[in-house]
Amino acid sequence: MMTTTRESLLRLEQVTRAYGLGERRFIAVQDINLEVFAGEFVALLGPSGCGKSTLLRMITGLIAPTEGAIYYRGERVRGVNRYATMVFQSFALYPWLSVRDNVALALEARGTPSDERNSRAEKLIDLVGMDGFESAYPRELSGGMRQKVGFARALAVEPELLCLDEPFSALDVLSAEALRGELMELWTGGQLPIKAVLMVSHNIEEAIMMADRIIVMGTQPGHIVTEFAVQLPHPRRRKDVAFEALVDRIYGTIAGHTEPEATEIGTAPGTPGPTRLLPDSSVPALAGMLEHINQGRGRHDLYKLDEELGVEMDVLLQTVEMAEMLGFAQVASGDIQITPLGQTFAEASILTRKEIFASRVRRLPMIQWVMNMLSVAPDHVLPWKVFHTALSLEFPADMAEQQLDVAIGWGRYAELIDYDDRDETLSLDPSQGRAMASA
Ligand code: ADP
Ligand code: MG
């Protein structure tokens, strides 16, 4: 949506919020500066725990900043911000009230006369596409339908600023996709009685799909890393080159914050220092584990994970190590915690996953060593035996073979290395040959 003058609605100045006192004092977000203008759809994007919900709670006035100030239309927000309402991840509808009464209740709270409430409620129910379900009860509705009622209820108070806290994350993939599309149609069609949207998300593609501006947040303590303007026309399509390029840029920004130290990944074979063994796991195992962790709170007890995933602990630990080595997860005191990069990987399309994986794998000394050998070989091809012999100087023969298998498996998925099992040769993936030749 376009506005000719930039009408400022919301402004945060040096906002910091701490929880707890004394030794338990914990800074959730620090020094946040942010402005939202009329006509904008702004997304706050960041990993769980970076303080997104905390920011929304302050903006809607449910809690106050510890330091700094929040202004709405130039007026300091104290107590509830009557210009803003929130739609939560799972909207708490009253189970004993019908759809109509759930929405009408919000109108009552706002002081709408009783004779108007039902007809107003019905209009809103119609607007969100729930026509015909006025008399249904929440338990009779799917998650997506409940969330639509949640939207209708939030819209009933005619907020200027609609705050959405991961409103699609409790829905299945298809319902979420449908509801996003419907919301965008209403928003871009100017049919919603609101002036701006501020949506919290931890999903890059969702943010790019919907927002005009994406504010990327980081953790410890929560802060703003950078922001991106999204200038693609609606309706947006994930497969567009410009869309994918933006996904790459944003995950690149997030990845830049989780670079593991070079020492953690060892040295290349044949050079001083220990060569860190590649854990014996695969991309499907990695993806499965990260998806599982990401569906929970992003943090998991390691000892429960083997059962949940139906694999033996020793097999699982190889996958955990793979995730750690690539910067997708961190392990501390029996817990595995997914990193922002791991979260991005878990939620990305197949193409983006390949790119993320490639950008991480090519940093591993073992993979670099294979690629360097190939890049100087005639036609970028070398017999498998050459690598095996070289590795056998450092590892026992069976381990050399296993390491080579893993390197080939990862390298193939990343489209860095190719293997031909008829003549048992390794080669640089054609795309790599081109990239290196033109570099
Ligand atoms: P996000 O929505 O980005 O996941 P939150 O705003 O919910 O992040 O939380 C940010 C940090 O503040 C987290 O570490 C969380 O544990 C902590 N936190 C949130 N609410 C409270 C609270 N009421 N008391 C103490 N700590 C809290
Ligand atoms: Mg949250």
Tab-separated table of C-alpha atoms and ligand atoms in Angstrom:
chain	number	residue	atom	x	y	z
A	1	MET	CA	0.000	0.000	0.000
A	2	MET	CA	1.282	3.441	-0.846
A	3	THR	CA	0.925	6.668	1.051
A	4	THR	CA	2.142	9.973	-0.266
A	5	THR	CA	3.124	11.459	3.088
A	6	ARG	CA	4.851	9.329	5.643
A	7	GLU	CA	2.436	9.458	8.530
A	8	SER	CA	4.283	8.176	11.571
A	9	LEU	CA	2.188	6.017	13.874
A	10	LEU	CA	4.507	4.195	16.228
A	11	ARG	CA	7.932	5.153	17.478
A	12	LEU	CA	10.212	3.294	19.864
A	13	GLU	CA	13.159	5.207	21.297
A	14	GLN	CA	16.031	3.348	22.941
A	15	VAL	CA	13.628	0.790	24.358
A	16	THR	CA	15.080	-1.752	26.766
A	17	ARG	CA	13.123	-4.350	28.690
A	18	ALA	CA	14.492	-6.467	31.521
A	19	TYR	CA	12.752	-9.268	33.378
A	20	GLY	CA	13.468	-10.237	36.974
A	21	LEU	CA	15.471	-8.454	39.632
A	22	GLY	CA	18.923	-8.654	41.219
A	23	GLU	CA	20.886	-11.687	40.140
A	24	ARG	CA	17.909	-12.951	38.189
A	25	ARG	CA	17.698	-9.754	36.171
A	26	PHE	CA	17.748	-10.596	32.508
A	27	ILE	CA	17.711	-8.180	29.589
A	28	ALA	CA	15.258	-9.419	26.967
A	29	VAL	CA	15.657	-6.559	24.475
A	30	GLN	CA	18.071	-3.648	24.440
A	31	ASP	CA	18.189	-0.213	22.806
A	32	ILE	CA	15.451	-0.795	20.261
A	33	ASN	CA	14.733	2.067	17.877
A	34	LEU	CA	11.864	1.512	15.513
A	35	GLU	CA	9.266	3.521	13.642
A	36	VAL	CA	6.137	2.290	11.869
A	37	PHE	CA	4.310	4.443	9.332
A	38	ALA	CA	0.712	4.372	8.119
A	39	GLY	CA	0.247	2.037	5.163
A	40	GLU	CA	3.138	-0.222	6.132
A	41	PHE	CA	3.254	-3.940	6.748
A	42	VAL	CA	6.338	-4.475	8.897
A	43	ALA	CA	7.723	-7.860	9.911
A	44	LEU	CA	9.918	-8.471	12.945
A	45	LEU	CA	12.015	-11.487	12.090
A	46	GLY	CA	14.233	-13.322	14.508
A	47	PRO	CA	14.932	-16.592	16.327
A	48	SER	CA	12.887	-17.579	19.345
A	49	GLY	CA	13.978	-15.801	22.476
A	50	CYS	CA	15.144	-12.610	20.747
A	51	GLY	CA	12.339	-10.636	22.344
A	52	LYS	CA	9.778	-10.315	19.549
A	53	SER	CA	6.797	-11.021	21.788
A	54	THR	CA	8.260	-8.744	24.442
A	55	LEU	CA	8.332	-5.910	21.923
A	56	LEU	CA	4.720	-6.498	20.882
A	57	ARG	CA	3.612	-6.641	24.517
A	58	MET	CA	5.224	-3.255	25.113
A	59	ILE	CA	3.774	-1.774	21.947
A	60	THR	CA	0.239	-2.862	22.856
A	61	GLY	CA	0.866	-1.626	26.384
A	62	LEU	CA	0.531	-4.950	28.183
A	63	ILE	CA	3.916	-4.351	29.791
A	64	ALA	CA	6.067	-1.235	30.099
A	65	PRO	CA	9.650	-0.680	28.921
A	66	THR	CA	12.333	-0.710	31.604
A	67	GLU	CA	14.140	2.103	29.819
A	68	GLY	CA	13.373	4.260	26.824
A	69	ALA	CA	9.954	5.285	25.550
A	70	ILE	CA	7.210	4.256	23.168
A	71	TYR	CA	5.157	6.872	21.365
A	72	TYR	CA	1.965	6.458	19.403
A	73	ARG	CA	1.117	9.430	17.204
A	74	GLY	CA	3.633	11.379	19.230
A	75	GLU	CA	2.000	10.573	22.561
A	76	ARG	CA	3.814	8.513	25.144
A	77	VAL	CA	2.177	5.090	25.549
A	78	ARG	CA	1.268	4.540	29.209
A	79	GLY	CA	-0.927	1.580	30.044
A	80	VAL	CA	-2.929	-0.075	27.298
A	81	ASN	CA	-2.365	1.342	23.824
A	82	ARG	CA	-5.921	1.831	22.563
A	83	TYR	CA	-4.716	2.184	18.964
A	84	ALA	CA	-3.187	-1.284	18.817
A	85	THR	CA	-4.545	-4.811	19.202
A	86	MET	CA	-2.887	-8.147	19.052
A	87	VAL	CA	-3.631	-11.493	17.433
A	88	PHE	CA	-1.779	-14.254	19.241
A	89	GLN	CA	-0.209	-17.464	17.990
A	90	SER	CA	-3.223	-19.441	19.170
A	91	PHE	CA	-6.158	-17.175	19.700
A	92	ALA	CA	-7.877	-17.804	23.001
A	93	LEU	CA	-11.515	-17.898	21.947
A	94	TYR	CA	-14.129	-18.456	24.610
A	95	PRO	CA	-15.139	-22.086	24.082
A	96	TRP	CA	-18.646	-21.579	25.491
A	97	LEU	CA	-19.444	-18.711	23.128
A	98	SER	CA	-20.435	-19.006	19.485
A	99	VAL	CA	-18.338	-17.388	16.771
A	100	ARG	CA	-20.766	-14.454	16.657
A	101	ASP	CA	-20.671	-13.959	20.422
A	102	ASN	CA	-16.883	-14.210	20.564
A	103	VAL	CA	-16.636	-11.291	18.150
A	104	ALA	CA	-19.552	-9.393	19.691
A	105	LEU	CA	-17.855	-9.557	23.078
A	106	ALA	CA	-14.955	-7.505	21.742
A	107	LEU	CA	-17.494	-4.960	20.464
A	108	GLU	CA	-19.168	-4.856	23.845
A	109	ALA	CA	-15.824	-4.248	25.530
A	110	ARG	CA	-15.378	-1.342	23.178
A	111	GLY	CA	-18.771	0.144	24.084
A	112	THR	CA	-20.681	-0.621	20.879
A	113	PRO	CA	-24.450	-0.416	21.616
A	114	SER	CA	-26.047	-3.857	21.990
A	115	ASP	CA	-28.431	-3.505	19.033
A	116	GLU	CA	-25.484	-2.900	16.698
A	117	ARG	CA	-23.206	-5.611	17.992
A	118	ASN	CA	-24.646	-8.609	16.176
A	119	SER	CA	-24.805	-6.999	12.776
A	120	ARG	CA	-21.298	-5.542	13.158
A	121	ALA	CA	-19.988	-8.916	14.300
A	122	GLU	CA	-21.598	-10.607	11.320
A	123	LYS	CA	-19.981	-8.157	8.915
A	124	LEU	CA	-16.568	-8.880	10.370
A	125	ILE	CA	-17.181	-12.636	10.266
A	126	ASP	CA	-18.123	-12.238	6.637
A	127	LEU	CA	-14.990	-10.171	5.965
A	128	VAL	CA	-12.661	-12.913	7.184
A	129	GLY	CA	-14.510	-15.517	5.119
A	130	MET	CA	-16.367	-17.237	7.951
A	131	ASP	CA	-19.828	-16.510	6.607
A	132	GLY	CA	-22.190	-19.321	7.611
A	133	PHE	CA	-20.277	-20.215	10.783
A	134	GLU	CA	-21.762	-17.486	13.004
A	135	SER	CA	-23.468	-19.995	15.307
A	136	ALA	CA	-20.642	-22.536	15.408
A	137	TYR	CA	-18.569	-23.081	18.541
A	138	PRO	CA	-14.755	-22.957	18.568
A	139	ARG	CA	-14.441	-26.721	19.122
A	140	GLU	CA	-16.293	-27.303	15.831
A	141	LEU	CA	-13.731	-25.284	13.884
A	142	SER	CA	-10.330	-26.139	12.434
A	143	GLY	CA	-7.246	-24.267	13.617
A	144	GLY	CA	-7.292	-22.037	10.559
A	145	MET	CA	-10.957	-21.147	11.078
A	146	ARG	CA	-10.369	-20.347	14.732
A	147	GLN	CA	-7.548	-18.051	13.777
A	148	LYS	CA	-9.881	-16.274	11.322
A	149	VAL	CA	-12.282	-15.665	14.197
A	150	GLY	CA	-9.261	-14.383	16.101
A	151	PHE	CA	-8.622	-11.891	13.310
A	152	ALA	CA	-12.289	-10.855	13.232
A	153	ARG	CA	-12.206	-10.272	16.959
A	154	ALA	CA	-9.030	-8.194	16.757
A	155	LEU	CA	-10.517	-6.147	13.899
A	156	ALA	CA	-13.715	-5.508	15.894
A	157	VAL	CA	-11.985	-2.838	17.925
A	158	GLU	CA	-10.884	-1.131	14.677
A	159	PRO	CA	-7.261	-0.799	15.723
A	160	GLU	CA	-4.995	1.459	13.724
A	161	LEU	CA	-2.135	-0.898	14.292
A	162	LEU	CA	-2.738	-4.629	14.054
A	163	CYS	CA	-0.052	-6.581	15.893
A	164	LEU	CA	0.321	-10.228	14.922
A	165	ASP	CA	2.407	-12.560	17.062
A	166	GLU	CA	3.325	-15.534	14.856
A	167	PRO	CA	-0.348	-15.872	13.901
A	168	PHE	CA	0.214	-18.775	11.508
A	169	SER	CA	2.730	-20.839	13.436
A	170	ALA	CA	0.162	-23.043	15.209
A	171	LEU	CA	-1.519	-23.972	11.916
A	172	ASP	CA	-0.672	-26.777	9.541
A	173	VAL	CA	1.269	-25.751	6.438
A	174	LEU	CA	-1.699	-25.611	4.067
A	175	SER	CA	-4.030	-23.706	6.388
A	176	ALA	CA	-1.253	-21.254	7.177
A	177	GLU	CA	-0.590	-20.672	3.496
A	178	ALA	CA	-4.292	-20.145	2.756
A	179	LEU	CA	-4.781	-17.762	5.648
A	180	ARG	CA	-1.709	-15.722	4.712
A	181	GLY	CA	-3.083	-15.359	1.207
A	182	GLU	CA	-6.503	-14.271	2.442
A	183	LEU	CA	-5.057	-11.766	4.870
A	184	MET	CA	-2.857	-10.278	2.133
A	185	GLU	CA	-5.820	-9.942	-0.199
A	186	LEU	CA	-7.774	-8.049	2.434
A	187	TRP	CA	-4.783	-5.883	3.301
A	188	THR	CA	-3.644	-4.998	-0.204
A	189	GLY	CA	-7.300	-4.512	-1.232
A	190	GLY	CA	-7.669	-1.918	1.523
A	191	GLN	CA	-10.580	-3.793	3.062
A	192	LEU	CA	-9.288	-3.929	6.621
A	193	PRO	CA	-10.208	-1.167	9.089
A	194	ILE	CA	-6.530	-0.724	10.036
A	195	LYS	CA	-3.656	1.535	9.094
A	196	ALA	CA	-0.597	-0.648	9.596
A	197	VAL	CA	0.428	-4.180	10.464
A	198	LEU	CA	3.323	-5.237	12.648
A	199	MET	CA	3.850	-8.979	12.405
A	200	VAL	CA	6.268	-11.123	14.382
A	201	SER	CA	7.682	-14.103	12.532
A	202	HIS	CA	10.587	-16.492	12.662
A	203	ASN	CA	10.059	-17.608	9.088
A	204	ILE	CA	12.009	-15.723	6.407
A	205	GLU	CA	9.739	-16.721	3.541
A	206	GLU	CA	6.601	-15.744	5.411
A	207	ALA	CA	8.094	-12.318	6.154
A	208	ILE	CA	9.115	-11.745	2.533
A	209	MET	CA	5.749	-12.981	1.294
A	210	MET	CA	3.853	-10.408	3.322
A	211	ALA	CA	5.897	-7.446	4.535
A	212	ASP	CA	7.050	-4.167	2.986
A	213	ARG	CA	9.901	-3.968	5.443
A	214	ILE	CA	11.651	-6.692	7.413
A	215	ILE	CA	13.440	-5.912	10.647
A	216	VAL	CA	15.941	-8.631	11.492
A	217	MET	CA	16.578	-9.238	15.170
A	218	GLY	CA	19.337	-11.092	16.978
A	219	THR	CA	19.650	-12.487	20.508
A	220	GLN	CA	21.554	-12.033	23.750
A	221	PRO	CA	20.175	-9.562	24.407
A	222	GLY	CA	17.511	-9.060	21.768
A	223	HIS	CA	18.515	-6.277	19.388
A	224	ILE	CA	17.924	-5.087	15.842
A	225	VAL	CA	20.578	-6.377	13.447
A	226	THR	CA	19.451	-4.708	10.244
A	227	GLU	CA	16.429	-4.147	8.069
A	228	PHE	CA	15.422	-4.945	4.524
A	229	ALA	CA	12.889	-3.264	2.248
A	230	VAL	CA	10.747	-5.669	0.228
A	231	GLN	CA	9.728	-4.011	-2.997
A	232	LEU	CA	8.211	-6.968	-4.811
A	233	PRO	CA	4.654	-6.533	-6.142
A	234	HIS	CA	1.786	-8.572	-4.671
A	235	PRO	CA	0.872	-11.373	-4.967
A	236	ARG	CA	4.421	-12.549	-4.396
A	237	ARG	CA	5.725	-15.896	-5.514
A	238	ARG	CA	8.424	-17.900	-3.743
A	239	LYS	CA	9.866	-19.120	-7.002
A	240	ASP	CA	10.592	-15.630	-8.316
A	241	VAL	CA	14.274	-14.934	-8.769
A	242	ALA	CA	14.016	-11.675	-6.818
A	243	PHE	CA	12.182	-13.449	-3.995
A	244	GLU	CA	14.836	-16.127	-3.715
A	245	ALA	CA	17.623	-13.586	-3.906
A	246	LEU	CA	16.128	-11.794	-0.919
A	247	VAL	CA	15.823	-15.075	1.005
A	248	ASP	CA	19.535	-15.598	0.386
A	249	ARG	CA	20.482	-12.099	1.506
A	250	ILE	CA	18.512	-12.376	4.701
A	251	TYR	CA	19.731	-15.820	5.646
A	252	GLY	CA	23.226	-14.582	4.857
A	253	THR	CA	22.752	-11.848	7.443
A	254	ILE	CA	21.518	-14.348	9.989
A	255	ALA	CA	24.283	-16.816	9.145
A	256	GLY	CA	26.888	-14.097	9.660
A	257	HIS	CA	25.933	-14.151	13.317
A	258	THR	CA	26.553	-17.829	13.874
A	259	GLU	CA	29.961	-18.492	12.299
A	260	PRO	CA	31.669	-21.245	14.275
A	261	GLU	CA	35.364	-20.754	15.037
A	262	ALA	CA	37.802	-22.242	12.556
A	263	THR	CA	39.375	-24.338	15.314
A	264	GLU	CA	36.125	-26.198	15.817
A	265	ILE	CA	36.242	-27.623	12.337
A	266	GLY	CA	39.873	-28.792	12.361
A	267	THR	CA	42.474	-28.642	9.626
A	268	ALA	CA	42.667	-30.146	6.153
A	269	PRO	CA	44.206	-33.611	5.683
A	270	GLY	CA	47.949	-33.392	5.149
A	271	THR	CA	48.325	-30.104	7.036
A	272	PRO	CA	49.429	-29.593	10.652
A	273	GLY	CA	46.816	-29.909	13.368
A	274	PRO	CA	44.099	-32.474	13.923
A	275	THR	CA	41.726	-33.173	11.048
A	276	ARG	CA	38.262	-33.269	12.484
A	277	LEU	CA	36.401	-36.353	11.328
A	278	LEU	CA	33.188	-35.779	9.476
A	279	PRO	CA	30.393	-37.303	11.536
A	280	ASP	CA	28.773	-40.268	9.872
A	281	SER	CA	25.384	-38.773	9.022
A	282	SER	CA	23.397	-37.531	6.074
A	283	VAL	CA	21.390	-34.514	4.978
A	284	PRO	CA	17.997	-36.287	5.290
A	285	ALA	CA	18.843	-37.270	8.881
A	286	LEU	CA	19.992	-33.716	9.610
A	287	ALA	CA	16.889	-32.163	8.072
A	288	GLY	CA	14.590	-34.556	9.937
A	289	MET	CA	16.197	-33.760	13.265
A	290	LEU	CA	16.218	-29.985	12.742
A	291	GLU	CA	12.576	-29.991	11.625
A	292	HIS	CA	11.637	-31.935	14.724
A	293	ILE	CA	13.510	-29.608	17.080
A	294	ASN	CA	12.165	-26.568	15.302
A	295	GLN	CA	8.592	-27.720	15.763
A	296	GLY	CA	9.071	-27.645	19.516
A	297	ARG	CA	10.462	-24.669	21.421
A	298	GLY	CA	13.765	-24.815	19.485
A	299	ARG	CA	15.386	-26.488	22.480
A	300	HIS	CA	15.284	-30.184	23.249
A	301	ASP	CA	16.543	-32.721	25.762
A	302	LEU	CA	19.084	-34.783	23.888
A	303	TYR	CA	18.219	-37.944	25.781
A	304	LYS	CA	14.607	-37.821	24.650
A	305	LEU	CA	15.425	-37.062	21.056
A	306	ASP	CA	16.554	-40.558	20.062
A	307	GLU	CA	13.200	-42.020	21.069
A	308	GLU	CA	11.201	-39.234	19.479
A	309	LEU	CA	13.042	-39.671	16.206
A	310	GLY	CA	13.108	-43.471	16.456
A	311	VAL	CA	16.885	-43.835	16.063
A	312	GLU	CA	19.667	-45.263	18.230
A	313	MET	CA	21.520	-42.771	20.409
A	314	ASP	CA	24.897	-43.385	18.759
A	315	VAL	CA	23.370	-42.751	15.336
A	316	LEU	CA	21.627	-39.634	16.615
A	317	LEU	CA	24.835	-38.242	18.104
A	318	GLN	CA	26.465	-38.330	14.672
A	319	THR	CA	23.630	-36.190	13.323
A	320	VAL	CA	23.874	-33.857	16.312
A	321	GLU	CA	27.578	-33.427	15.649
A	322	MET	CA	26.889	-32.737	11.987
A	323	ALA	CA	24.414	-30.023	12.990
A	324	GLU	CA	26.921	-28.519	15.419
A	325	MET	CA	29.785	-28.609	12.948
A	326	LEU	CA	27.726	-26.770	10.354
A	327	GLY	CA	26.433	-24.176	12.813
A	328	PHE	CA	22.824	-25.412	12.771
A	329	ALA	CA	22.632	-26.318	16.451
A	330	GLN	CA	24.447	-25.933	19.732
A	331	VAL	CA	24.704	-28.484	22.484
A	332	ALA	CA	25.009	-27.555	26.143
A	333	SER	CA	24.295	-29.518	29.323
A	334	GLY	CA	22.237	-32.229	27.706
A	335	ASP	CA	20.140	-29.876	25.606
A	336	ILE	CA	20.312	-29.256	21.907
A	337	GLN	CA	19.396	-25.742	20.811
A	338	ILE	CA	18.706	-24.903	17.206
A	339	THR	CA	20.529	-21.789	15.923
A	340	PRO	CA	18.888	-19.094	13.776
A	341	LEU	CA	20.645	-20.603	10.788
A	342	GLY	CA	19.371	-24.081	11.684
A	343	GLN	CA	15.880	-22.685	12.044
A	344	THR	CA	16.161	-21.054	8.650
A	345	PHE	CA	17.354	-24.309	7.152
A	346	ALA	CA	14.490	-26.271	8.740
A	347	GLU	CA	11.924	-23.899	7.296
A	348	ALA	CA	13.479	-23.242	3.894
A	349	SER	CA	12.504	-24.556	0.485
A	350	ILE	CA	14.583	-27.368	-1.006
A	351	LEU	CA	16.549	-24.964	-3.176
A	352	THR	CA	17.360	-22.605	-0.331
A	353	ARG	CA	18.314	-25.546	1.861
A	354	LYS	CA	20.831	-26.680	-0.708
A	355	GLU	CA	22.344	-23.217	-0.805
A	356	ILE	CA	22.540	-22.858	2.947
A	357	PHE	CA	24.054	-26.312	3.234
A	358	ALA	CA	26.571	-25.604	0.470
A	359	SER	CA	27.668	-22.331	2.036
A	360	ARG	CA	28.397	-24.160	5.312
A	361	VAL	CA	29.889	-27.354	3.930
A	362	ARG	CA	32.377	-25.595	1.687
A	363	ARG	CA	34.016	-24.164	4.805
A	364	LEU	CA	34.908	-27.606	6.157
A	365	PRO	CA	38.608	-28.385	5.692
A	366	MET	CA	37.871	-31.917	4.500
A	367	ILE	CA	35.537	-30.660	1.764
A	368	GLN	CA	37.860	-27.805	0.857
A	369	TRP	CA	40.701	-30.252	0.556
A	370	VAL	CA	38.725	-32.451	-1.864
A	371	MET	CA	37.613	-29.422	-3.871
A	372	ASN	CA	41.109	-27.935	-4.051
A	373	MET	CA	42.568	-31.216	-5.280
A	374	LEU	CA	39.881	-31.406	-7.945
A	375	SER	CA	40.180	-27.803	-9.008
A	376	VAL	CA	43.837	-28.269	-10.011
A	377	ALA	CA	43.326	-31.708	-11.616
A	378	PRO	CA	42.975	-32.074	-15.411
A	379	ASP	CA	39.273	-31.665	-16.274
A	380	HIS	CA	38.622	-31.392	-12.538
A	381	VAL	CA	38.468	-35.178	-12.272
A	382	LEU	CA	40.483	-37.535	-10.027
A	383	PRO	CA	40.211	-41.233	-9.175
A	384	TRP	CA	38.640	-42.083	-5.826
A	385	LYS	CA	41.849	-44.033	-5.014
A	386	VAL	CA	43.904	-40.845	-4.968
A	387	PHE	CA	41.823	-39.440	-2.125
A	388	HIS	CA	41.682	-42.750	-0.347
A	389	THR	CA	45.454	-43.158	-0.419
A	390	ALA	CA	45.987	-39.626	0.847
A	391	LEU	CA	43.505	-40.080	3.681
A	392	SER	CA	44.954	-43.471	4.615
A	393	LEU	CA	48.105	-41.670	5.707
A	394	GLU	CA	46.068	-40.012	8.452
A	395	PHE	CA	43.328	-42.512	9.240
A	396	PRO	CA	42.955	-46.293	9.309
A	397	ALA	CA	41.872	-47.609	5.888
A	398	ASP	CA	38.227	-48.262	6.788
A	399	MET	CA	37.899	-44.852	8.363
A	400	ALA	CA	39.456	-43.219	5.304
A	401	GLU	CA	36.814	-44.910	3.176
A	402	GLN	CA	34.012	-43.885	5.499
A	403	GLN	CA	35.232	-40.276	5.587
A	404	LEU	CA	35.342	-40.177	1.832
A	405	ASP	CA	31.819	-41.599	1.623
A	406	VAL	CA	30.504	-38.875	3.912
A	407	ALA	CA	32.389	-36.127	2.059
A	408	ILE	CA	30.948	-37.345	-1.244
A	409	GLY	CA	27.433	-37.585	0.191
A	410	TRP	CA	27.477	-34.059	1.582
A	411	GLY	CA	29.339	-32.669	-1.421
A	412	ARG	CA	26.814	-34.150	-3.818
A	413	TYR	CA	23.835	-32.715	-1.961
A	414	ALA	CA	25.524	-29.314	-1.885
A	415	GLU	CA	26.274	-29.650	-5.604
A	416	LEU	CA	29.952	-29.041	-4.960
A	417	ILE	CA	31.360	-32.480	-5.719
A	418	ASP	CA	30.213	-35.235	-8.051
A	419	TYR	CA	30.981	-38.927	-7.965
A	420	ASP	CA	30.808	-41.365	-10.848
A	421	ASP	CA	30.581	-44.941	-9.599
A	422	ARG	CA	31.246	-46.591	-12.948
A	423	ASP	CA	34.810	-45.319	-13.243
A	424	GLU	CA	35.143	-44.487	-9.515
A	425	THR	CA	36.117	-40.885	-9.979
A	426	LEU	CA	35.367	-37.689	-8.159
A	427	SER	CA	34.843	-34.460	-10.030
A	428	LEU	CA	33.921	-30.884	-9.293
A	429	ASP	CA	30.240	-30.335	-9.864
A	430	PRO	CA	29.850	-28.578	-13.235
A	431	SER	CA	28.429	-25.469	-11.518
A	432	GLN	CA	31.592	-25.292	-9.390
A	433	GLY	CA	33.849	-25.639	-12.405
A	434	ARG	CA	32.110	-22.637	-13.955
A	435	ALA	CA	32.185	-20.636	-10.727
A	436	MET	CA	35.900	-21.261	-10.275
A	437	ALA	CA	36.779	-20.588	-13.863
A	438	SER	CA	34.988	-17.258	-13.835
A	439	ALA	CA	36.243	-16.265	-10.374
B	1	ADP	P1	10.404	-14.293	21.294
B	1	ADP	O1	8.976	-13.895	21.188
B	1	ADP	O2	11.298	-13.633	20.306
B	1	ADP	O3	10.580	-15.781	21.262
B	1	ADP	P2	10.178	-13.364	24.036
B	1	ADP	O4	9.887	-11.929	23.962
B	1	ADP	O5	9.045	-14.273	24.324
B	1	ADP	O6	10.959	-13.826	22.717
B	1	ADP	O7	11.278	-13.627	25.147
B	1	ADP	C1	12.550	-12.985	25.130
B	1	ADP	C2	13.347	-13.472	26.323
B	1	ADP	O8	12.758	-13.011	27.518
B	1	ADP	C3	13.384	-14.985	26.420
B	1	ADP	O9	14.657	-15.374	26.873
B	1	ADP	C4	12.342	-15.295	27.456
B	1	ADP	O10	12.671	-16.468	28.166
B	1	ADP	C5	12.391	-14.084	28.353
B	1	ADP	N1	11.075	-13.785	28.936
B	1	ADP	C6	9.938	-13.551	28.256
B	1	ADP	N2	8.930	-13.263	29.089
B	1	ADP	C7	9.441	-13.339	30.327
B	1	ADP	C8	8.905	-13.153	31.653
B	1	ADP	N3	7.627	-12.804	31.848
B	1	ADP	N4	9.748	-13.313	32.698
B	1	ADP	C9	11.048	-13.629	32.513
B	1	ADP	N5	11.615	-13.815	31.312
B	1	ADP	C10	10.830	-13.668	30.237
B	2	MG	MG	7.275	-14.996	20.867
